[in-house]
C-alpha positions as MATLAB code, in Angstrom:
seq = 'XXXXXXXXXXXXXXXXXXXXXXXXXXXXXXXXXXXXXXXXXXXXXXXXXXXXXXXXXXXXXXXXXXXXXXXXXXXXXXXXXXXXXXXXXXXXXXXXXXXXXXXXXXXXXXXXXXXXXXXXXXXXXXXXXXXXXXXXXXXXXXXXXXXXXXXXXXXXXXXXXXXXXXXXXXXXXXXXXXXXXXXXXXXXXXXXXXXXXXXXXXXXXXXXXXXXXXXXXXXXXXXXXXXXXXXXXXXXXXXXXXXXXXXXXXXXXXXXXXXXXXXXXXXXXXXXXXXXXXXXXXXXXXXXXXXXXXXXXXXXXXXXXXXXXXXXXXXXXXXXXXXXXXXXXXXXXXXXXXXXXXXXXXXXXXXXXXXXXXXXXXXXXXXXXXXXXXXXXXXXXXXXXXXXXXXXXXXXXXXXXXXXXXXXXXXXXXXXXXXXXXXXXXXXXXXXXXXXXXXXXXXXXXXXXXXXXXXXXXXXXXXXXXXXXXXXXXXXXXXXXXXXXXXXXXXXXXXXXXXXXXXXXXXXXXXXXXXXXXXXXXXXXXXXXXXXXXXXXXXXXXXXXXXXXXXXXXXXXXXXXXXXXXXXXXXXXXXXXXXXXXXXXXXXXXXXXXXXXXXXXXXXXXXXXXXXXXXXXXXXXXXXXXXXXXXXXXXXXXXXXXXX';
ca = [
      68.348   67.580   75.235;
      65.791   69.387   77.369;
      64.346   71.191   73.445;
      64.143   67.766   72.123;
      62.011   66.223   75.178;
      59.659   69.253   75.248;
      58.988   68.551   71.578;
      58.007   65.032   71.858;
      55.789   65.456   74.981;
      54.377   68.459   73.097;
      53.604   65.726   70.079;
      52.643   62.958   72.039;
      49.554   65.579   73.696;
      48.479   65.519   70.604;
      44.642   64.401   70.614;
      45.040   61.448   67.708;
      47.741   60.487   69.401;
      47.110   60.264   72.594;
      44.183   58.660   71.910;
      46.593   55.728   69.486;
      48.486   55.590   72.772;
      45.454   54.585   74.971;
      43.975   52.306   73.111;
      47.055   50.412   72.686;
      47.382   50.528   76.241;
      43.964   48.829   76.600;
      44.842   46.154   74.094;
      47.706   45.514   76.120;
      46.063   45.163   79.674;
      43.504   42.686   77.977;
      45.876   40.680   76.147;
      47.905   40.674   79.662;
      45.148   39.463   81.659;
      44.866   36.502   78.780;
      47.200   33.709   79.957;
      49.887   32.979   76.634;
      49.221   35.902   74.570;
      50.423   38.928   76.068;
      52.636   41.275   74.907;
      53.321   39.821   71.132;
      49.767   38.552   70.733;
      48.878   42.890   71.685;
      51.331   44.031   69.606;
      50.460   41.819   66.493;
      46.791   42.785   66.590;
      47.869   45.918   66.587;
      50.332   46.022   63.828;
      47.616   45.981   60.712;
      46.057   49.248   62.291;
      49.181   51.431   62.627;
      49.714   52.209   59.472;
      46.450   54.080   59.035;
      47.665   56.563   61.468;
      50.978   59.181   61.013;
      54.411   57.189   62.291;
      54.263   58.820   65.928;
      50.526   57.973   66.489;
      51.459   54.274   65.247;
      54.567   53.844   67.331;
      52.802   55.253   70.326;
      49.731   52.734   69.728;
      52.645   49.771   69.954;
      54.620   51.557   72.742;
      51.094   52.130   74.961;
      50.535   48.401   74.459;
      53.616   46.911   75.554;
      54.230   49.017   78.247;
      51.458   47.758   80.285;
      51.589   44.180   79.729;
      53.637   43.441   82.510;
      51.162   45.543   85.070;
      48.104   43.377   83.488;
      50.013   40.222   83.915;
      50.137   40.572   87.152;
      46.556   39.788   87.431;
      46.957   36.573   85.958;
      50.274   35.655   87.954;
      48.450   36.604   91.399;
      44.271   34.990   90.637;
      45.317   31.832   88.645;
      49.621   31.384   89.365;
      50.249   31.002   85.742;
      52.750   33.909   84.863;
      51.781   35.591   81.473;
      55.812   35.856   81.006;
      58.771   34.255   82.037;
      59.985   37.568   83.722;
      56.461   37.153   86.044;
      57.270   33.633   87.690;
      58.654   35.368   90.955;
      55.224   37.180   91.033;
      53.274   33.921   90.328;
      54.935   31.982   92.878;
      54.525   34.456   95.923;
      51.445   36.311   94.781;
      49.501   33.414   93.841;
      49.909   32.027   97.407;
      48.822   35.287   98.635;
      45.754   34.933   96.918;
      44.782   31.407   98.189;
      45.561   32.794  101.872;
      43.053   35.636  100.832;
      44.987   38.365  100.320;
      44.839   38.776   96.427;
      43.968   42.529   96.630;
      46.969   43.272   99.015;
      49.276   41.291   96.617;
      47.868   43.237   93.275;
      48.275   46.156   95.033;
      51.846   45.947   95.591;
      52.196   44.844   92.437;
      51.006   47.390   90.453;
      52.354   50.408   92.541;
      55.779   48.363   91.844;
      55.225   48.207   88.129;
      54.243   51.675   88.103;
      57.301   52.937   89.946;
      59.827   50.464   87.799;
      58.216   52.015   84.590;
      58.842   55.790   85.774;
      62.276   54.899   87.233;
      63.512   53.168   84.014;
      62.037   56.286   82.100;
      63.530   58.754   84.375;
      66.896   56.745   84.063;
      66.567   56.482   80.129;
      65.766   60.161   79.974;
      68.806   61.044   81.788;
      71.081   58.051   80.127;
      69.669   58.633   76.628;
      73.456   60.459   75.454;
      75.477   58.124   76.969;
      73.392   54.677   76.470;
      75.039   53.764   73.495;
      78.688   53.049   75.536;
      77.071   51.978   78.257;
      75.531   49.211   76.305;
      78.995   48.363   74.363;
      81.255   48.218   77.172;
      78.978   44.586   77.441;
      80.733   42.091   75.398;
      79.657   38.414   74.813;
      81.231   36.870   77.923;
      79.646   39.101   80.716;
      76.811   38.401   78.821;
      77.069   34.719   79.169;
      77.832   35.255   82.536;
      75.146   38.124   83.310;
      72.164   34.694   81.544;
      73.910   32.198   84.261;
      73.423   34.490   87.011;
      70.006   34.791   86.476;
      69.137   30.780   85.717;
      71.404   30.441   89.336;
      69.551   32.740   91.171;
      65.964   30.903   89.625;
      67.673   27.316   90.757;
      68.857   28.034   94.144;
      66.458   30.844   95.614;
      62.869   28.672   95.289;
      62.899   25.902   97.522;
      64.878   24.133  100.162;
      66.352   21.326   98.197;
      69.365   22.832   96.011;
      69.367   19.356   93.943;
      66.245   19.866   92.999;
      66.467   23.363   92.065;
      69.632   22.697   89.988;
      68.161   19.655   88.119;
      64.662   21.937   86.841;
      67.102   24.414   85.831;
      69.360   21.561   83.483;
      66.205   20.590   82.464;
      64.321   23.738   81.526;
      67.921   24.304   78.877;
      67.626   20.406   77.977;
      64.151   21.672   76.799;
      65.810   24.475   75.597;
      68.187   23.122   72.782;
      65.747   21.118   71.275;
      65.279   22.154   67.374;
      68.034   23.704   65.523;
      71.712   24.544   66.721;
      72.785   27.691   66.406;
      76.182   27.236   65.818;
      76.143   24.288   63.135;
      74.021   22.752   60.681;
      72.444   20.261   63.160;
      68.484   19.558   64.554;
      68.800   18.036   68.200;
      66.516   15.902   69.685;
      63.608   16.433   67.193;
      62.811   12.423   66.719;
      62.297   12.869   62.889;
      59.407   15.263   63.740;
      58.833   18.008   61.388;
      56.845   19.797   64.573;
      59.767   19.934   66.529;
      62.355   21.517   63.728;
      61.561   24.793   65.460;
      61.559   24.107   68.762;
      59.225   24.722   71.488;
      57.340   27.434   71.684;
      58.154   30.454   75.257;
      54.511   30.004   75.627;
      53.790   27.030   75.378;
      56.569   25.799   77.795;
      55.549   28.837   80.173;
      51.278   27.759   80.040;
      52.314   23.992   80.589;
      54.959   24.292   83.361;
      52.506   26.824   85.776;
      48.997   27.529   83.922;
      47.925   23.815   83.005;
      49.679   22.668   86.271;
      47.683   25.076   88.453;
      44.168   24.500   86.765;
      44.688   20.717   87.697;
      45.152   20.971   91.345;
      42.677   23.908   91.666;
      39.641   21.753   89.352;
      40.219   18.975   92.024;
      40.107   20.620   95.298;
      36.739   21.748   94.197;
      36.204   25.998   95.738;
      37.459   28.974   94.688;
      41.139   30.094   94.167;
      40.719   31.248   97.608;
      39.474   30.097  100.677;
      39.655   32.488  102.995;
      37.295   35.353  103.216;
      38.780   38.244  101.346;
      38.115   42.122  101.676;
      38.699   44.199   98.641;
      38.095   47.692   99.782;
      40.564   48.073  102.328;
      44.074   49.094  100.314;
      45.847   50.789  103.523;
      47.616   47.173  103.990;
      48.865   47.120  100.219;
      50.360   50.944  100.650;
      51.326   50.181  103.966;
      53.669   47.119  102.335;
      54.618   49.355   99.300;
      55.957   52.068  101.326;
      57.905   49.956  103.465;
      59.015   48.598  100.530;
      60.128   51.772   98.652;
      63.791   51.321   98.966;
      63.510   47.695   97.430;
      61.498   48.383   94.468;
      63.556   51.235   93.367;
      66.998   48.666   93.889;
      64.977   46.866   91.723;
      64.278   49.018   89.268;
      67.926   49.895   88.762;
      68.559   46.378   88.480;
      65.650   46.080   85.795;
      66.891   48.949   83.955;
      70.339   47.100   83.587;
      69.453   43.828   82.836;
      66.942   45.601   80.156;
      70.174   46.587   78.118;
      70.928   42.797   77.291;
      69.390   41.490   73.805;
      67.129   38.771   74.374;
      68.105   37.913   77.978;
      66.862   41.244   80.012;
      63.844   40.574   81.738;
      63.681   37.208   82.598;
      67.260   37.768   84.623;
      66.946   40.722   85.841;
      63.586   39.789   87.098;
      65.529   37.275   89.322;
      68.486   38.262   89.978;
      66.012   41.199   91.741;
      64.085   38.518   93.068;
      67.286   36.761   94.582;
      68.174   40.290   95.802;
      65.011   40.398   97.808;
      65.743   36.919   99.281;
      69.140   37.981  100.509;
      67.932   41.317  101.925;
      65.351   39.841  104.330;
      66.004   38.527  107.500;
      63.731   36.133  107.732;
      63.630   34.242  104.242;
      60.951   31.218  105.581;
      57.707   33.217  103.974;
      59.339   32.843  100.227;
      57.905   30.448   98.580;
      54.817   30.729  100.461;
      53.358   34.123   99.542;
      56.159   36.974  100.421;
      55.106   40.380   99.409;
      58.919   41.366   99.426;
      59.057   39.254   96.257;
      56.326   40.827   94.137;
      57.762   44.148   94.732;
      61.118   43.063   93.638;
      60.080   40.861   90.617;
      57.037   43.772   89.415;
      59.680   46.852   89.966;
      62.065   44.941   87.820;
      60.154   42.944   84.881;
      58.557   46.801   84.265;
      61.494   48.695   84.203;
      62.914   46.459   81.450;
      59.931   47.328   79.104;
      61.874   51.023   78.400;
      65.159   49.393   78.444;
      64.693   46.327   76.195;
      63.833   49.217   73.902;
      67.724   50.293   73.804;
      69.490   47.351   72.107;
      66.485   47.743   69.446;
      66.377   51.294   68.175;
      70.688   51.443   69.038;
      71.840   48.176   67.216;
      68.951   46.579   65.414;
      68.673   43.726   68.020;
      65.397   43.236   69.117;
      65.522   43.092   73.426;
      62.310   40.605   72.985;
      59.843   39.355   70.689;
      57.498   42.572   70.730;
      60.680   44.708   70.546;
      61.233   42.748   67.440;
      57.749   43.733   65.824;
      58.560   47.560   67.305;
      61.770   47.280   65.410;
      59.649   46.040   62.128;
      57.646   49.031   62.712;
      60.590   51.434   62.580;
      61.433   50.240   59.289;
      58.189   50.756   57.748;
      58.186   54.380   58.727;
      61.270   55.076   57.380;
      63.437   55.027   60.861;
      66.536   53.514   60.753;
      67.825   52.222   64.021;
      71.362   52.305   65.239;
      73.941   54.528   67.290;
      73.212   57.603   64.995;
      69.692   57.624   65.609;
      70.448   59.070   68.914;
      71.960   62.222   66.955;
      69.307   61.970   63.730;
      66.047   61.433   65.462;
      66.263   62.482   69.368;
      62.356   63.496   69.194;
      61.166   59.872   68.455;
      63.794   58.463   71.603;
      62.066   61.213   74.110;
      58.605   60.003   72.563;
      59.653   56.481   74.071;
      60.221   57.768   77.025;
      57.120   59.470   77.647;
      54.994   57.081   76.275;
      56.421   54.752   78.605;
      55.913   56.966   81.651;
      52.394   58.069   80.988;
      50.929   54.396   80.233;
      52.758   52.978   83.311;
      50.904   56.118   85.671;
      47.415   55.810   83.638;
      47.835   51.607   83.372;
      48.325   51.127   86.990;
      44.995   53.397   88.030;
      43.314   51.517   85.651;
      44.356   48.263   87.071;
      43.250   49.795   90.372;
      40.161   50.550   89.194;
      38.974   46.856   88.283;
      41.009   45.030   91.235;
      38.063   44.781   93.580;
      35.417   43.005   91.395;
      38.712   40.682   89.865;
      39.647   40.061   93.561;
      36.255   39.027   93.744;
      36.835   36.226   91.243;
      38.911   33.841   93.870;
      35.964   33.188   96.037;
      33.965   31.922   92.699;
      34.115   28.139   92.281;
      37.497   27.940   90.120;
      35.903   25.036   87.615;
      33.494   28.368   86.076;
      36.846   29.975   85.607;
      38.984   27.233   84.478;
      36.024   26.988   81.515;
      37.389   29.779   79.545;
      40.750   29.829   80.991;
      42.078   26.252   79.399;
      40.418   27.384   76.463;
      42.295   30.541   75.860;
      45.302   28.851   77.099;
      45.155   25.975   74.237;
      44.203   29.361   71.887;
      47.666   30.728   73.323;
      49.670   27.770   72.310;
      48.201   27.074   69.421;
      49.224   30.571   67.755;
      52.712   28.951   67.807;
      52.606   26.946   64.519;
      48.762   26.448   63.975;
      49.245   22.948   64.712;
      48.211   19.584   66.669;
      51.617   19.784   67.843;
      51.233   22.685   70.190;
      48.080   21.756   71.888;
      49.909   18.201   72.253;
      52.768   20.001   74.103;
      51.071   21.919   75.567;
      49.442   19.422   77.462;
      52.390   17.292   77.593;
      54.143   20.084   79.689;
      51.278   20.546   81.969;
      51.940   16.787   82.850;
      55.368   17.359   83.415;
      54.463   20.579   85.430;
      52.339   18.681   87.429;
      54.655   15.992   88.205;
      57.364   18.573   89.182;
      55.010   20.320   91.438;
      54.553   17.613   93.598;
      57.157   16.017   93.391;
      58.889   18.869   94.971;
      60.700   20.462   92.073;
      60.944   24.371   91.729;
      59.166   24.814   88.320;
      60.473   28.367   88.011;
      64.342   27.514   87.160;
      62.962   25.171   84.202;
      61.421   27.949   82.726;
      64.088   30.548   83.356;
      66.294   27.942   81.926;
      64.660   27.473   78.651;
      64.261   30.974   77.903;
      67.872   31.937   78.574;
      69.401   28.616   76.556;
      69.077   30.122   73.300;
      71.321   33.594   74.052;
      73.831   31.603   76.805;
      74.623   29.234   73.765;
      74.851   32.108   71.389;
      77.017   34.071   74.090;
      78.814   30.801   74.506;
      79.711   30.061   71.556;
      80.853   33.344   70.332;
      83.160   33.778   73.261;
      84.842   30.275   72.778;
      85.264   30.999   69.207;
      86.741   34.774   69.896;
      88.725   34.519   73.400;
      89.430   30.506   73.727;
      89.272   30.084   77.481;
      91.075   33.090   78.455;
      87.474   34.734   79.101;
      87.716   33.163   82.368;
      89.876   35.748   83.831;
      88.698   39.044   82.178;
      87.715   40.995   85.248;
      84.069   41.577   84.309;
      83.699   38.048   84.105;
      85.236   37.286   87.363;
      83.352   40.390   89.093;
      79.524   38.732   87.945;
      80.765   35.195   88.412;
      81.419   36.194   92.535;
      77.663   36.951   92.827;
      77.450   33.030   92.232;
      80.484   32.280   93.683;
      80.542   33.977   96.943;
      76.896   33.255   97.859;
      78.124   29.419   97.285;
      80.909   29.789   99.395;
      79.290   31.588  102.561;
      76.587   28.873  102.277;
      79.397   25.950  102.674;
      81.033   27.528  105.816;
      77.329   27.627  107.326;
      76.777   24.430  107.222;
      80.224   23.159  107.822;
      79.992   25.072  111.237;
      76.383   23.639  111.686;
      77.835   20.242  110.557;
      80.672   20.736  113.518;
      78.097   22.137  116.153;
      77.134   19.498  118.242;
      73.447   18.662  119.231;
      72.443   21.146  115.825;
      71.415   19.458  112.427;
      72.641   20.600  109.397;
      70.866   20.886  105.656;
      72.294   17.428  105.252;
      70.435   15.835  108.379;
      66.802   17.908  107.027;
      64.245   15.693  105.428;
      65.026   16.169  101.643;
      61.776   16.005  100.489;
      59.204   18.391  102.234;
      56.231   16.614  103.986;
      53.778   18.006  101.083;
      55.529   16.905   98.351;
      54.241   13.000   97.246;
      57.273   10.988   97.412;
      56.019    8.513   94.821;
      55.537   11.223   91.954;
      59.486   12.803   93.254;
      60.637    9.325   92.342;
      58.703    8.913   89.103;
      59.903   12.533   87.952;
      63.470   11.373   89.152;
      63.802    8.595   87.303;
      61.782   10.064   84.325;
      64.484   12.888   84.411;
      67.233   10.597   84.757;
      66.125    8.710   81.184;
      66.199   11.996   79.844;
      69.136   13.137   80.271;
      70.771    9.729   79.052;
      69.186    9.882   75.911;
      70.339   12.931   75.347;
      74.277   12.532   76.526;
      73.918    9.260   73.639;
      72.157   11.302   71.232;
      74.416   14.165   72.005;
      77.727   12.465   70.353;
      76.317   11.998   67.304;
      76.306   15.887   66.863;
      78.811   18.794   65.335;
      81.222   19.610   68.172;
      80.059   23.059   67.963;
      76.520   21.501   68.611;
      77.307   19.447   71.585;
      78.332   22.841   73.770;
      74.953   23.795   75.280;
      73.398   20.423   75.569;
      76.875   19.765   77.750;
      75.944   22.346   80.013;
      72.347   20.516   80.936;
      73.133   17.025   80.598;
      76.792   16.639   82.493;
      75.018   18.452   85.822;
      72.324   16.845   84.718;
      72.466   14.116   85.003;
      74.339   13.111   88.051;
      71.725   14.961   89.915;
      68.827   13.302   88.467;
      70.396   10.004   89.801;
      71.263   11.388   92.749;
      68.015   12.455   92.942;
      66.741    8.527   92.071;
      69.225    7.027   95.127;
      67.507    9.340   97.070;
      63.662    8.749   96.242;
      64.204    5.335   96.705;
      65.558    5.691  100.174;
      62.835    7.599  100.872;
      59.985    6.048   99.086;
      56.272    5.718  100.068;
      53.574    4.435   98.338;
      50.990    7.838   98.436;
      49.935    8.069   94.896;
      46.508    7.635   95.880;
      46.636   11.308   97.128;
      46.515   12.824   94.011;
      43.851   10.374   92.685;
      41.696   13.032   92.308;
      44.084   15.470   90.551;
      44.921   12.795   88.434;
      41.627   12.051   87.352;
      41.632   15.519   85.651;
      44.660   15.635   84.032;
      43.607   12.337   82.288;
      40.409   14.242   81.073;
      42.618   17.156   79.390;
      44.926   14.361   77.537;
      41.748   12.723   76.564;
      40.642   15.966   75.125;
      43.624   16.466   73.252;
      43.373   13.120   71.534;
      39.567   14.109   70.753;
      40.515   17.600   69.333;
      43.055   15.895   67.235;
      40.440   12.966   65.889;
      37.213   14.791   65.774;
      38.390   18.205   65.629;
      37.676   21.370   68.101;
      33.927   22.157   68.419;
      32.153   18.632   69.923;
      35.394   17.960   72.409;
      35.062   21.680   73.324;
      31.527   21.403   74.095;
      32.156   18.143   75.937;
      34.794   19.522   78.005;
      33.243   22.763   78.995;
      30.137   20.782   79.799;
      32.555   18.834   82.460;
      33.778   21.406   84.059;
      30.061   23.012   84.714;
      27.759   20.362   85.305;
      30.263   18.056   87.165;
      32.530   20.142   88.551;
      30.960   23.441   89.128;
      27.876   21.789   89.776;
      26.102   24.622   87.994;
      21.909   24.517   86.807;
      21.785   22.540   83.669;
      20.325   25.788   81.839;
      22.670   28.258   83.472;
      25.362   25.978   82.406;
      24.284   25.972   78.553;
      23.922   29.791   78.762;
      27.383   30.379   80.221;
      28.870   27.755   78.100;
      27.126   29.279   74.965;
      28.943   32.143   75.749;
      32.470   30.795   76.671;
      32.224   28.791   73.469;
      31.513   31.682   71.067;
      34.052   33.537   72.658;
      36.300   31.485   71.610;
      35.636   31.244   68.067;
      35.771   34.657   68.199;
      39.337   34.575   69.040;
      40.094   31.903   66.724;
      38.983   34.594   63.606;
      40.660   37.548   65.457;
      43.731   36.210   66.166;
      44.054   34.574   62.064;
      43.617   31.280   63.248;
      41.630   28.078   61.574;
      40.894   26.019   64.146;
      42.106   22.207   64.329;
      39.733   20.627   62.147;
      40.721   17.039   62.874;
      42.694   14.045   61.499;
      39.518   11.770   60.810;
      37.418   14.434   59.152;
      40.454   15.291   57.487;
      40.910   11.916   55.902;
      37.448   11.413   55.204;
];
């Protein structure tokens, strides 16, 4: 084994292809740091290119950009709170208030010394595991894998947020969301309203720009300022080591925990990323900072959502099942130089599974000086006003969604969600367990259905099953004792006595959203009859918890109702700008609403110099035809001009 590494660290020093490997690695911080594209976008630029180069400088190229992703990402997660994956959200949520307190640079800082030491860690484990990864990764069968998804959508509902009802409903919803388009199991389209748009689905990015990234540029465009107002200092980093190292022990727990959750196909990083998280939460004495900017939770979301990158590689090159949608492209890759993944390859071609694992290791060392290197001027970037950055940042982010399908449609939803985000933000629902939950509907219903059709119900009591399920269990359990004794203890309130809704959420919107959610989830427990039994399984799962706790949820708003609306005039006021750019993009087409809209957010809300403003937003809007023609894009041209 030792031979075999030597050799591929030997090849992998070789000039070309060191060079393929670091300018991969560039693509993929940039692409990072771009909210929506990320690692696929990096990897799909990159694809055309490969082939002009021998099959270990091209797979290095790939491998250099997707290891760093989730290190870049973290820029975007912390500065504007819109993860640029799924697997991120921990790190958007606590980093992101961080960096409104001003303390951006001490939250980056943790962050990438965590991704840094998840990457070596799951390269060090891979390296060692490499012979015996193929069992390892077999002894999983389809219902702990079902199980290992509903861990990590329970740990997203119940560790953000005081109000368990609320955390539980985002989660039905984000899988409600989830099972729209085709069923896996039968020959039946759910919930598309005889739209051709929605025969696919919705689109990961969308759904993860429209929940956070929209949602966040809305509040931050009204309150006027930077991201951040509190002075900031950028040159000190002693604080940010100082956290790290007392840290250690946690990001390397969470590593292990990345590493493992990396061997699941298509479910890896977003669970493991909170199951970690949730780790972190139950580790810490004092669990009031989470939520609120908790630099325990960036270590524990950054050393896990990196170690998967190595890991997700393992279903790939073993079985042919892609751990994500870059591994799938990496897998597409293989093939077209001739490699033919599965167990054997282990045996066959050992050279090109140690050049993973250095590739890995070296990008995550050289990514996270890098990201180092340009944290002080980024940092720098919260104390601009936020409407010069939200210019170019809606604009990539519509670019980002509309890469889905090259349609209306996406920029539509995309918008659409950012509403919805919006409303859940303050309205007091978690937005992280709806996005956790969408991603991992598609796999739970595949696991789902597979293990009904194999095992019946007797899954239930297989002891693997029963052994993941008591992480949810227990927990559950513990928690109901607490407050029964609270309950009991006179003079004490319990969780039941608390105000439901926290003083900063608007009560009005909570009871909007409620009732909003509530009509959902009707609709869809009528619709859902008219379905193929097989069809009907995963929509259960959202709509019969569902919906009881969106009503509950109604009951409750209504008891507690006030009439503050008028707080979020302002914030409203800007969202109905966006939708009214939407409909112009779709009459008129891209360039004149573009110009309008940029102009907005200068000369009204960033209150820039008229001729400043036409120079940066010359700029910004060249940019982004430039991205339009990279990225093989024709830009919406417009149903009007169209017709005529």
């Amino acid at each position: 084994m030792l031979e075999h590494a030597l050799t591929a660290l030997d090849a992998l020093f070789d000039p070309l292809r060191l060079a393929a490997l670091f300018a991969g690695m560039i693509v993929g911080m940039v692409f990072g740091m771009l909210p929506g594209l990320g690692g696929v976008a990096a990897v799909s630029i990159l694809l055309p290119f490969i082939y002009y180069l021998d099959d270990y400088s091209g797979l290095a190229m790939l491998l250099g950009a997707v290891s760093v992703v989730y290190t870049s990402d973290t820029i975007t997660s912390v500065l504007l709170g819109a993860p640029g994956s799924p697997a991120s959200a921990p790190t958007a949520i606590e980093g992101h208030a961080l960096a409104k307190q001003g303390q951006a640079a001490r939250a980056l800082g943790v962050g990438f010394l965590a991704s840094m030491v998840g990457g070596l860690v799951g390269a060090l484990i891979l390296f060692l595991a490499i012979p015996i990864a193929g069992p390892i990764v077999l002894m999983l069968s389809t219902p702990e894998l079902f199980m290992f998804a509903l861990v990590g959508l329970f740990f997203a509902s119940s560790m953000i947020g005081k109000d368990l009802a609320k955390g539980l409903a985002a989660a039905c919803l984000g899988v409600l969301l989830g099972v729209v388009g085709p069923a896996q199991a039968a020959a039946d389209f759910r919930f598309t309203f005889g739209q051709v748009y929605l025969l696919d689905g919705f689109s990961l990015t969308i759904v993860a720009l429209g929940l956070f990234g929209v949602a966040e540029v809305i509040s931050m465009l009204a309150a006027g300022g930077g991201i951040s107002h509190e002075r900031m200092e950028v040159v000190r980093w002693g604080e940010g080591f100082r956290d790290f190292w007392r840290n250690k022990w946690l990001v390397l727990r969470a590593a292990f925990i990345g590493v493992l959750g990396g061997f699941v196909p298509a479910v890896g990083a977003s669970a493991s990323t909170w199951v970690a998280y949730g780790h972190a939460i139950r580790s810490t004495k004092d669990k009031s900072k989470f939520g609120k900017g908790e630099i325990r939770g960036i270590a524990a979301s950054e050393g896990a959502n990196n170690a998967t990158v190595i890991s997700d590689l393992v279903p790939t090159v073993l079985f042919s099942v892609p751990g994500g949608p870059a591994a799938a492209i990496f897998l597409g890759a293989l093939f077209s130089f001739g490699y033919y993944p599965g167990p054997r390859m282990i045996n066959q071609n050992p050279d090109l599974m140690f050049l993973i694992v250095w590739s890995v290791a070296l990008t995550s060392v050289v990514g996270a000086a890098l990201c180092f290197a340009i944290t002080p001027a980024l940092a720098r970037l919260t104390r601009i006003p936020f409407a010069i950055i939200a210019a170019p940042l809606v604009l990539i982010m519509v670019i980002g969604a509309y890469q889905s399908t090259s349609t209306m449609g996406d920029i539509f939803m995309l918008f659409t969600l950012g509403a919805l985000g919006w409303l859940m933000k303050h309205g007091g629902w978690p937005r992280a367990p709806a996005l956790v939950g969408f991603v991992l509907s598609g796999p739970m219903e595949q696991y789902f259905w597979l293990t009904n059709q194999i095992h019946g119900w007797s899954w239930l009591t297989r002891p693997g099953v029963l052994l993941i399920a008591s992480v949810i269990v227990i927990p559950l359990i513990l928690s109901t004792i607490r407050w029964l004794r609270t309950r009991r203890t006179p003079g004490e309130e319990g969780p039941g006595d608390e105000d439901a809704t926290p003083p900063e959420s608007n009560r009005g919107i909570a009871l909007v959203l409620a009732v909003t959610c509530s009509a959902m989830f009707s609709y869809a427990l009528w619709e859902m009859f008219s379905f193929n039994p097989a069809s009907r399984l995963m929509p259960s799962l959202a709509i019969v918890p569902g919906l009881p706790l969106a009503l509950w949820l109604v009951i409750r708003g209504v008891r507690e109702y006030e009439n503050d609306f008028a707080r979020d005039a302002g914030e409203l006021t800007v969202l109905a700008v966006l939708i009214g750019y939407t409909i112009a993009v779709w009459a008129i087409g891209l360039s004149i609403p573009t110009v309008a809209l940029i102009a907005y957010m200068l000369l009204y809300r960033a209150r820039m110099r008229p001729w400043t403003a036409a120079i940066y937003g010359m700029f910004v809007f060249g940019i982004v035809r430039i991205l339009f023609d990279l990225l093989r894009g024709d830009a919406p041209v417009g149903a009007l001009i169209a017709l005529s």
